[in-house]
PDB file of C-alpha atoms in Angstrom:
ATOM      1  CA  MET W   1     -21.286  -6.581  -5.351  1.00 54.00           C
ATOM      2  CA  SER W   2     -18.684  -6.946  -2.654  1.00 58.00           C
ATOM      3  CA  PRO W   3     -16.019  -9.438  -2.707  1.00 60.00           C
ATOM      4  CA  GLU W   4     -18.252 -12.203  -1.957  1.00 58.00           C
ATOM      5  CA  GLN W   5     -20.373 -12.779  -5.191  1.00 58.00           C
ATOM      6  CA  ILE W   6     -17.818 -13.075  -7.211  1.00 58.00           C
ATOM      7  CA  PRO W   7     -18.653 -16.388  -9.100  1.00 51.00           C
ATOM      8  CA  SER W   8     -16.181 -18.661  -7.299  1.00 47.00           C
ATOM      9  CA  ALA W   9     -15.406 -19.540 -11.608  1.00 42.00           C
ATOM     10  CA  THR W  10     -14.031 -16.371 -11.594  1.00 55.00           C
ATOM     11  CA  ARG W  11     -11.248 -15.745  -8.485  1.00 52.00           C
ATOM     12  CA  ALA W  12      -8.386 -17.209  -8.525  1.00 49.00           C
ATOM     13  CA  PRO W  13      -5.357 -18.873  -5.927  1.00 56.00           C
ATOM     14  CA  GLU W  14      -4.539 -16.585  -3.480  1.00 67.00           C
ATOM     15  CA  THR W  15      -1.319 -17.001  -5.126  1.00 72.00           C
ATOM     16  CA  TYR W  16      -1.378 -13.235  -6.884  1.00 82.00           C
ATOM     17  CA  LEU W  17      -1.907 -11.938  -3.618  1.00 83.00           C
ATOM     18  CA  THR W  18       1.291 -12.324  -2.484  1.00 87.00           C
ATOM     19  CA  HIS W  19       2.996  -9.943  -5.611  1.00 88.00           C
ATOM     20  CA  ALA W  20       4.848  -6.904  -4.312  1.00 93.00           C
ATOM     21  CA  ALA W  21       3.112  -4.569  -5.967  1.00 95.00           C
ATOM     22  CA  VAL W  22      -0.169  -6.308  -5.082  1.00 93.00           C
ATOM     23  CA  GLN W  23       0.963  -6.031  -1.377  1.00 94.00           C
ATOM     24  CA  ALA W  24       2.518  -2.317  -1.971  1.00 96.00           C
ATOM     25  CA  VAL W  25      -1.785  -1.344  -3.275  1.00 96.00           C
ATOM     26  CA  VAL W  26      -2.488  -4.051   0.442  1.00 94.00           C
ATOM     27  CA  SER W  27      -0.106  -1.807   2.279  1.00 96.00           C
ATOM     28  CA  ALA W  28      -0.762   1.794   0.485  1.00 97.00           C
ATOM     29  CA  LEU W  29      -4.914   1.222   1.215  1.00 96.00           C
ATOM     30  CA  ALA W  30      -4.246   0.579   5.504  1.00 95.00           C
ATOM     31  CA  THR W  31      -2.104   3.204   5.648  1.00 96.00           C
ATOM     32  CA  HIS W  32      -4.992   5.309   4.605  1.00 96.00           C
ATOM     33  CA  ARG W  33      -6.822   3.919   7.227  1.00 95.00           C
ATOM     34  CA  VAL W  34      -9.187   1.640   3.576  1.00 95.00           C
ATOM     35  CA  GLU W  35     -11.380  -1.857   4.552  1.00 91.00           C
ATOM     36  CA  ALA W  36     -10.950  -3.585   0.902  1.00 91.00           C
ATOM     37  CA  GLU W  37     -10.615  -7.286   0.212  1.00 89.00           C
ATOM     38  CA  VAL W  38      -8.056  -7.193  -2.870  1.00 92.00           C
ATOM     39  CA  VAL W  39      -9.992  -9.965  -4.883  1.00 90.00           C
ATOM     40  CA  SER W  40      -7.973 -12.399  -7.562  1.00 88.00           C
ATOM     41  CA  PHE W  41      -8.941 -13.486 -10.934  1.00 87.00           C
ATOM     42  CA  SER W  42      -7.605 -16.572 -12.898  1.00 84.00           C
ATOM     43  CA  GLU W  43      -7.358 -14.800 -15.789  1.00 87.00           C
ATOM     44  CA  PRO W  44      -6.061 -11.604 -16.150  1.00 90.00           C
ATOM     45  CA  ALA W  45      -8.610  -8.680 -17.068  1.00 91.00           C
ATOM     46  CA  HIS W  46      -6.166  -7.072 -19.488  1.00 88.00           C
ATOM     47  CA  THR W  47      -8.984  -4.822 -19.972  1.00 92.00           C
ATOM     48  CA  ALA W  48     -12.624  -2.793 -18.128  1.00 94.00           C
ATOM     49  CA  ALA W  49     -15.063  -5.207 -20.609  1.00 94.00           C
ATOM     50  CA  ILE W  50     -12.845  -8.136 -19.198  1.00 93.00           C
ATOM     51  CA  ALA W  51     -12.973  -7.112 -15.560  1.00 94.00           C
ATOM     52  CA  ALA W  52     -16.708  -5.874 -15.738  1.00 95.00           C
ATOM     53  CA  GLN W  53     -17.251  -9.011 -16.980  1.00 93.00           C
ATOM     54  CA  ALA W  54     -15.481 -11.386 -14.755  1.00 91.00           C
ATOM     55  CA  LEU W  55     -17.203  -8.504 -11.907  1.00 93.00           C
ATOM     56  CA  GLY W  56     -20.526  -8.964 -13.741  1.00 92.00           C
ATOM     57  CA  ILE W  57     -21.233  -5.470 -13.652  1.00 95.00           C
ATOM     58  CA  ASP W  58     -21.576  -2.193 -15.331  1.00 96.00           C
ATOM     59  CA  VAL W  59     -17.826  -1.688 -17.744  1.00 97.00           C
ATOM     60  CA  GLY W  60     -18.860   1.960 -16.573  1.00 98.00           C
ATOM     61  CA  GLN W  61     -18.359   0.664 -12.759  1.00 98.00           C
ATOM     62  CA  ILE W  62     -14.700   0.142 -13.472  1.00 98.00           C
ATOM     63  CA  ALA W  63     -11.871   2.836 -12.698  1.00 98.00           C
ATOM     64  CA  ASN W  64      -9.272   2.291 -14.994  1.00 97.00           C
ATOM     65  CA  SER W  65      -6.354   3.453 -13.776  1.00 98.00           C
ATOM     66  CA  LEU W  66      -4.680   5.236 -16.818  1.00 98.00           C
ATOM     67  CA  ILE W  67      -0.124   6.827 -17.383  1.00 99.00           C
ATOM     68  CA  PHE W  68       0.260  10.039 -19.250  1.00 99.00           C
ATOM     69  CA  ASN W  69       3.325  11.137 -20.232  1.00 98.00           C
ATOM     70  CA  ALA W  70       2.457  15.245 -18.695  1.00 98.00           C
ATOM     71  CA  ASP W  71       4.545  17.578 -19.600  1.00 98.00           C
ATOM     72  CA  GLY W  72       7.672  14.671 -18.985  1.00 97.00           C
ATOM     73  CA  GLY W  73       5.630  13.906 -15.762  1.00 98.00           C
ATOM     74  CA  PRO W  74       4.006  10.896 -14.908  1.00 99.00           C
ATOM     75  CA  LEU W  75      -0.480  11.778 -14.677  1.00 99.00           C
ATOM     76  CA  LEU W  76      -2.821   9.243 -13.253  1.00 99.00           C
ATOM     77  CA  VAL W  77      -5.818   9.305 -14.864  1.00 99.00           C
ATOM     78  CA  LEU W  78      -8.432   7.163 -12.929  1.00 99.00           C
ATOM     79  CA  THR W  79     -11.760   7.019 -15.228  1.00 98.00           C
ATOM     80  CA  SER W  80     -14.717   5.563 -15.742  1.00 98.00           C
ATOM     81  CA  GLY W  81     -14.249   1.943 -18.054  1.00 97.00           C
ATOM     82  CA  ALA W  82     -16.551   2.710 -20.496  1.00 95.00           C
ATOM     83  CA  HIS W  83     -15.128   6.108 -20.920  1.00 92.00           C
ATOM     84  CA  ARG W  84     -12.206   7.075 -23.091  1.00 95.00           C
ATOM     85  CA  VAL W  85      -9.450  10.086 -21.915  1.00 97.00           C
ATOM     86  CA  ASP W  86      -9.957  13.357 -24.239  1.00 98.00           C
ATOM     87  CA  THR W  87      -6.283  13.980 -23.740  1.00 97.00           C
ATOM     88  CA  ALA W  88      -6.986  17.852 -25.365  1.00 97.00           C
ATOM     89  CA  LYS W  89      -9.581  19.421 -22.956  1.00 97.00           C
ATOM     90  CA  LEU W  90      -7.212  17.012 -20.126  1.00 97.00           C
ATOM     91  CA  ALA W  91      -4.774  19.631 -20.807  1.00 97.00           C
ATOM     92  CA  ALA W  92      -6.265  22.580 -21.500  1.00 97.00           C
ATOM     93  CA  THR W  93      -8.561  21.836 -17.888  1.00 96.00           C
ATOM     94  CA  LEU W  94      -4.713  21.004 -16.522  1.00 97.00           C
ATOM     95  CA  GLY W  95      -2.457  24.458 -18.055  1.00 97.00           C
ATOM     96  CA  LYS W  96      -0.482  21.253 -19.774  1.00 98.00           C
ATOM     97  CA  SER W  97       1.188  21.671 -22.686  1.00 97.00           C
ATOM     98  CA  THR W  98       1.088  17.831 -24.368  1.00 95.00           C
ATOM     99  CA  ILE W  99      -0.671  15.058 -22.355  1.00 98.00           C
ATOM    100  CA  LYS W 100       0.072  11.034 -24.698  1.00 97.00           C
ATOM    101  CA  ARG W 101      -0.541   7.695 -23.292  1.00 96.00           C
ATOM    102  CA  ALA W 102       2.313   6.660 -21.856  1.00 98.00           C
ATOM    103  CA  ASP W 103       4.837   3.522 -23.496  1.00 98.00           C
ATOM    104  CA  ALA W 104       5.699   0.419 -20.596  1.00 98.00           C
ATOM    105  CA  ALA W 105       8.687   1.043 -19.538  1.00 98.00           C
ATOM    106  CA  PHE W 106       7.620   4.628 -18.015  1.00 98.00           C
ATOM    107  CA  VAL W 107       4.592   3.628 -16.752  1.00 98.00           C
ATOM    108  CA  LYS W 108       6.715   0.933 -14.726  1.00 98.00           C
ATOM    109  CA  ALA W 109       8.870   3.368 -13.609  1.00 98.00           C
ATOM    110  CA  HIS W 110       6.500   5.534 -12.170  1.00 98.00           C
ATOM    111  CA  THR W 111       4.178   3.128 -10.793  1.00 98.00           C
ATOM    112  CA  GLY W 112       6.184  -0.060 -10.020  1.00 97.00           C
ATOM    113  CA  GLN W 113       3.197  -2.086 -11.570  1.00 97.00           C
ATOM    114  CA  THR W 114       2.482  -2.407 -14.925  1.00 95.00           C
ATOM    115  CA  ILE W 115      -0.355  -1.970 -17.167  1.00 95.00           C
ATOM    116  CA  GLY W 116      -3.407  -3.539 -17.207  1.00 93.00           C
ATOM    117  CA  GLY W 117      -2.837  -3.806 -13.650  1.00 95.00           C
ATOM    118  CA  VAL W 118      -1.993   0.098 -12.075  1.00 98.00           C
ATOM    119  CA  ALA W 119      -4.269   0.415  -9.643  1.00 98.00           C
ATOM    120  CA  PRO W 120      -4.971   3.531  -8.495  1.00 99.00           C
ATOM    121  CA  LEU W 121      -2.303   3.854  -5.246  1.00 98.00           C
ATOM    122  CA  GLY W 122       0.231   1.554  -4.059  1.00 98.00           C
ATOM    123  CA  HIS W 123       3.307   3.222  -6.114  1.00 98.00           C
ATOM    124  CA  PRO W 124       6.598   4.815  -5.186  1.00 97.00           C
ATOM    125  CA  GLN W 125       6.498   8.052  -4.831  1.00 97.00           C
ATOM    126  CA  PRO W 126       2.707  10.168  -5.402  1.00 96.00           C
ATOM    127  CA  ILE W 127       1.431  10.606  -8.858  1.00 98.00           C
ATOM    128  CA  GLU W 128      -0.883  13.714  -9.618  1.00 98.00           C
ATOM    129  CA  THR W 129      -4.114  12.311 -10.448  1.00 99.00           C
ATOM    130  CA  VAL W 130      -6.895  12.997 -11.565  1.00 99.00           C
ATOM    131  CA  VAL W 131     -10.912  11.293 -11.221  1.00 99.00           C
ATOM    132  CA  ASP W 132     -13.404  11.246 -13.727  1.00 98.00           C
ATOM    133  CA  THR W 133     -16.331  12.919 -11.757  1.00 98.00           C
ATOM    134  CA  TRP W 134     -18.950   9.921 -14.462  1.00 97.00           C
ATOM    135  CA  LEU W 135     -17.850   7.971 -11.469  1.00 98.00           C
ATOM    136  CA  SER W 136     -19.170   9.426  -8.942  1.00 98.00           C
ATOM    137  CA  LYS W 137     -22.486   7.799 -10.685  1.00 98.00           C
ATOM    138  CA  TYR W 138     -22.196   4.610  -8.879  1.00 98.00           C
ATOM    139  CA  ASP W 139     -22.350   3.254  -5.622  1.00 97.00           C
ATOM    140  CA  ALA W 140     -19.079   1.015  -6.245  1.00 96.00           C
ATOM    141  CA  VAL W 141     -16.608   0.751  -8.654  1.00 98.00           C
ATOM    142  CA  TRP W 142     -13.284  -1.381  -8.564  1.00 98.00           C
ATOM    143  CA  ALA W 143      -9.589  -0.388  -9.302  1.00 98.00           C
ATOM    144  CA  ALA W 144      -6.686  -2.903 -10.150  1.00 97.00           C
ATOM    145  CA  ALA W 145      -5.145  -3.827  -7.800  1.00 96.00           C
ATOM    146  CA  GLY W 146      -1.320  -3.858  -8.409  1.00 96.00           C
ATOM    147  CA  HIS W 147      -1.419  -7.086 -10.990  1.00 94.00           C
ATOM    148  CA  THR W 148      -4.014  -7.548 -14.160  1.00 93.00           C
ATOM    149  CA  ASN W 149      -5.332 -10.719 -11.983  1.00 92.00           C
ATOM    150  CA  THR W 150      -6.259  -8.346  -9.461  1.00 94.00           C
ATOM    151  CA  VAL W 151      -9.119  -5.670  -8.216  1.00 95.00           C
ATOM    152  CA  PHE W 152     -10.235  -4.175  -4.620  1.00 96.00           C
ATOM    153  CA  ALA W 153     -14.008  -2.553  -4.551  1.00 96.00           C
ATOM    154  CA  THR W 154     -14.067   1.361  -4.495  1.00 97.00           C
ATOM    155  CA  SER W 155     -16.196   4.552  -4.601  1.00 98.00           C
ATOM    156  CA  TYR W 156     -15.768   8.032  -5.971  1.00 98.00           C
ATOM    157  CA  ALA W 157     -15.696   9.542  -2.880  1.00 98.00           C
ATOM    158  CA  GLU W 158     -12.377   6.894  -1.414  1.00 98.00           C
ATOM    159  CA  LEU W 159     -10.514   7.385  -4.267  1.00 98.00           C
ATOM    160  CA  LEU W 160      -9.983  10.938  -4.268  1.00 98.00           C
ATOM    161  CA  GLN W 161      -8.885  10.392  -0.779  1.00 97.00           C
ATOM    162  CA  VAL W 162      -6.674   8.550  -0.689  1.00 97.00           C
ATOM    163  CA  THR W 163      -5.449   9.764  -4.060  1.00 98.00           C
ATOM    164  CA  GLY W 164      -5.678  13.432  -3.350  1.00 98.00           C
ATOM    165  CA  GLY W 165      -6.696  12.942  -7.138  1.00 98.00           C
ATOM    166  CA  THR W 166      -8.106  15.848  -8.885  1.00 98.00           C
ATOM    167  CA  PRO W 167     -12.150  15.832  -9.884  1.00 98.00           C
ATOM    168  CA  ALA W 168     -12.702  15.909 -14.328  1.00 97.00           C
ATOM    169  CA  ASP W 169     -14.719  15.531 -16.355  1.00 96.00           C
ATOM    170  CA  VAL W 170     -11.984  13.259 -18.848  1.00 96.00           C
ATOM    171  CA  ALA W 171     -14.153  12.523 -21.748  1.00 94.00           C
TER     172      ALA W 171
END
């Protein structure tokens, strides 16, 4: 679904687009020469299910941006909204001792964004990233754009390119 096909009832005024975290995402997209329109919702999309419903797409097409604490440092996992990350499997794949979900303060400190709106890019510093291979099943996937009310359309290949991410089976 393209941005212009999103029902107008779910779209919000462009006020969210001026948010600093959203602007950081827009700037990062431009740096990578990615032409993506950031779409804003009238209600927050705190979960993949809510975002998928608002967009009229399969929940698997949502690229959840999840931050983990991996051996003390941030790890960004871009996973299909249809999956839960198997942290033990991921730790073994990446050669990490421990991987655990990060708390809100850790997420904000490393991304400049809040949980529910974390984007794949636009962070203060590069973050080690893993991209769920399941996302490659879709022509288009949608990711948060720095705020719980914003998303943008992209592709699996583009996510790998803009994040420098490692493809992996994370579920």
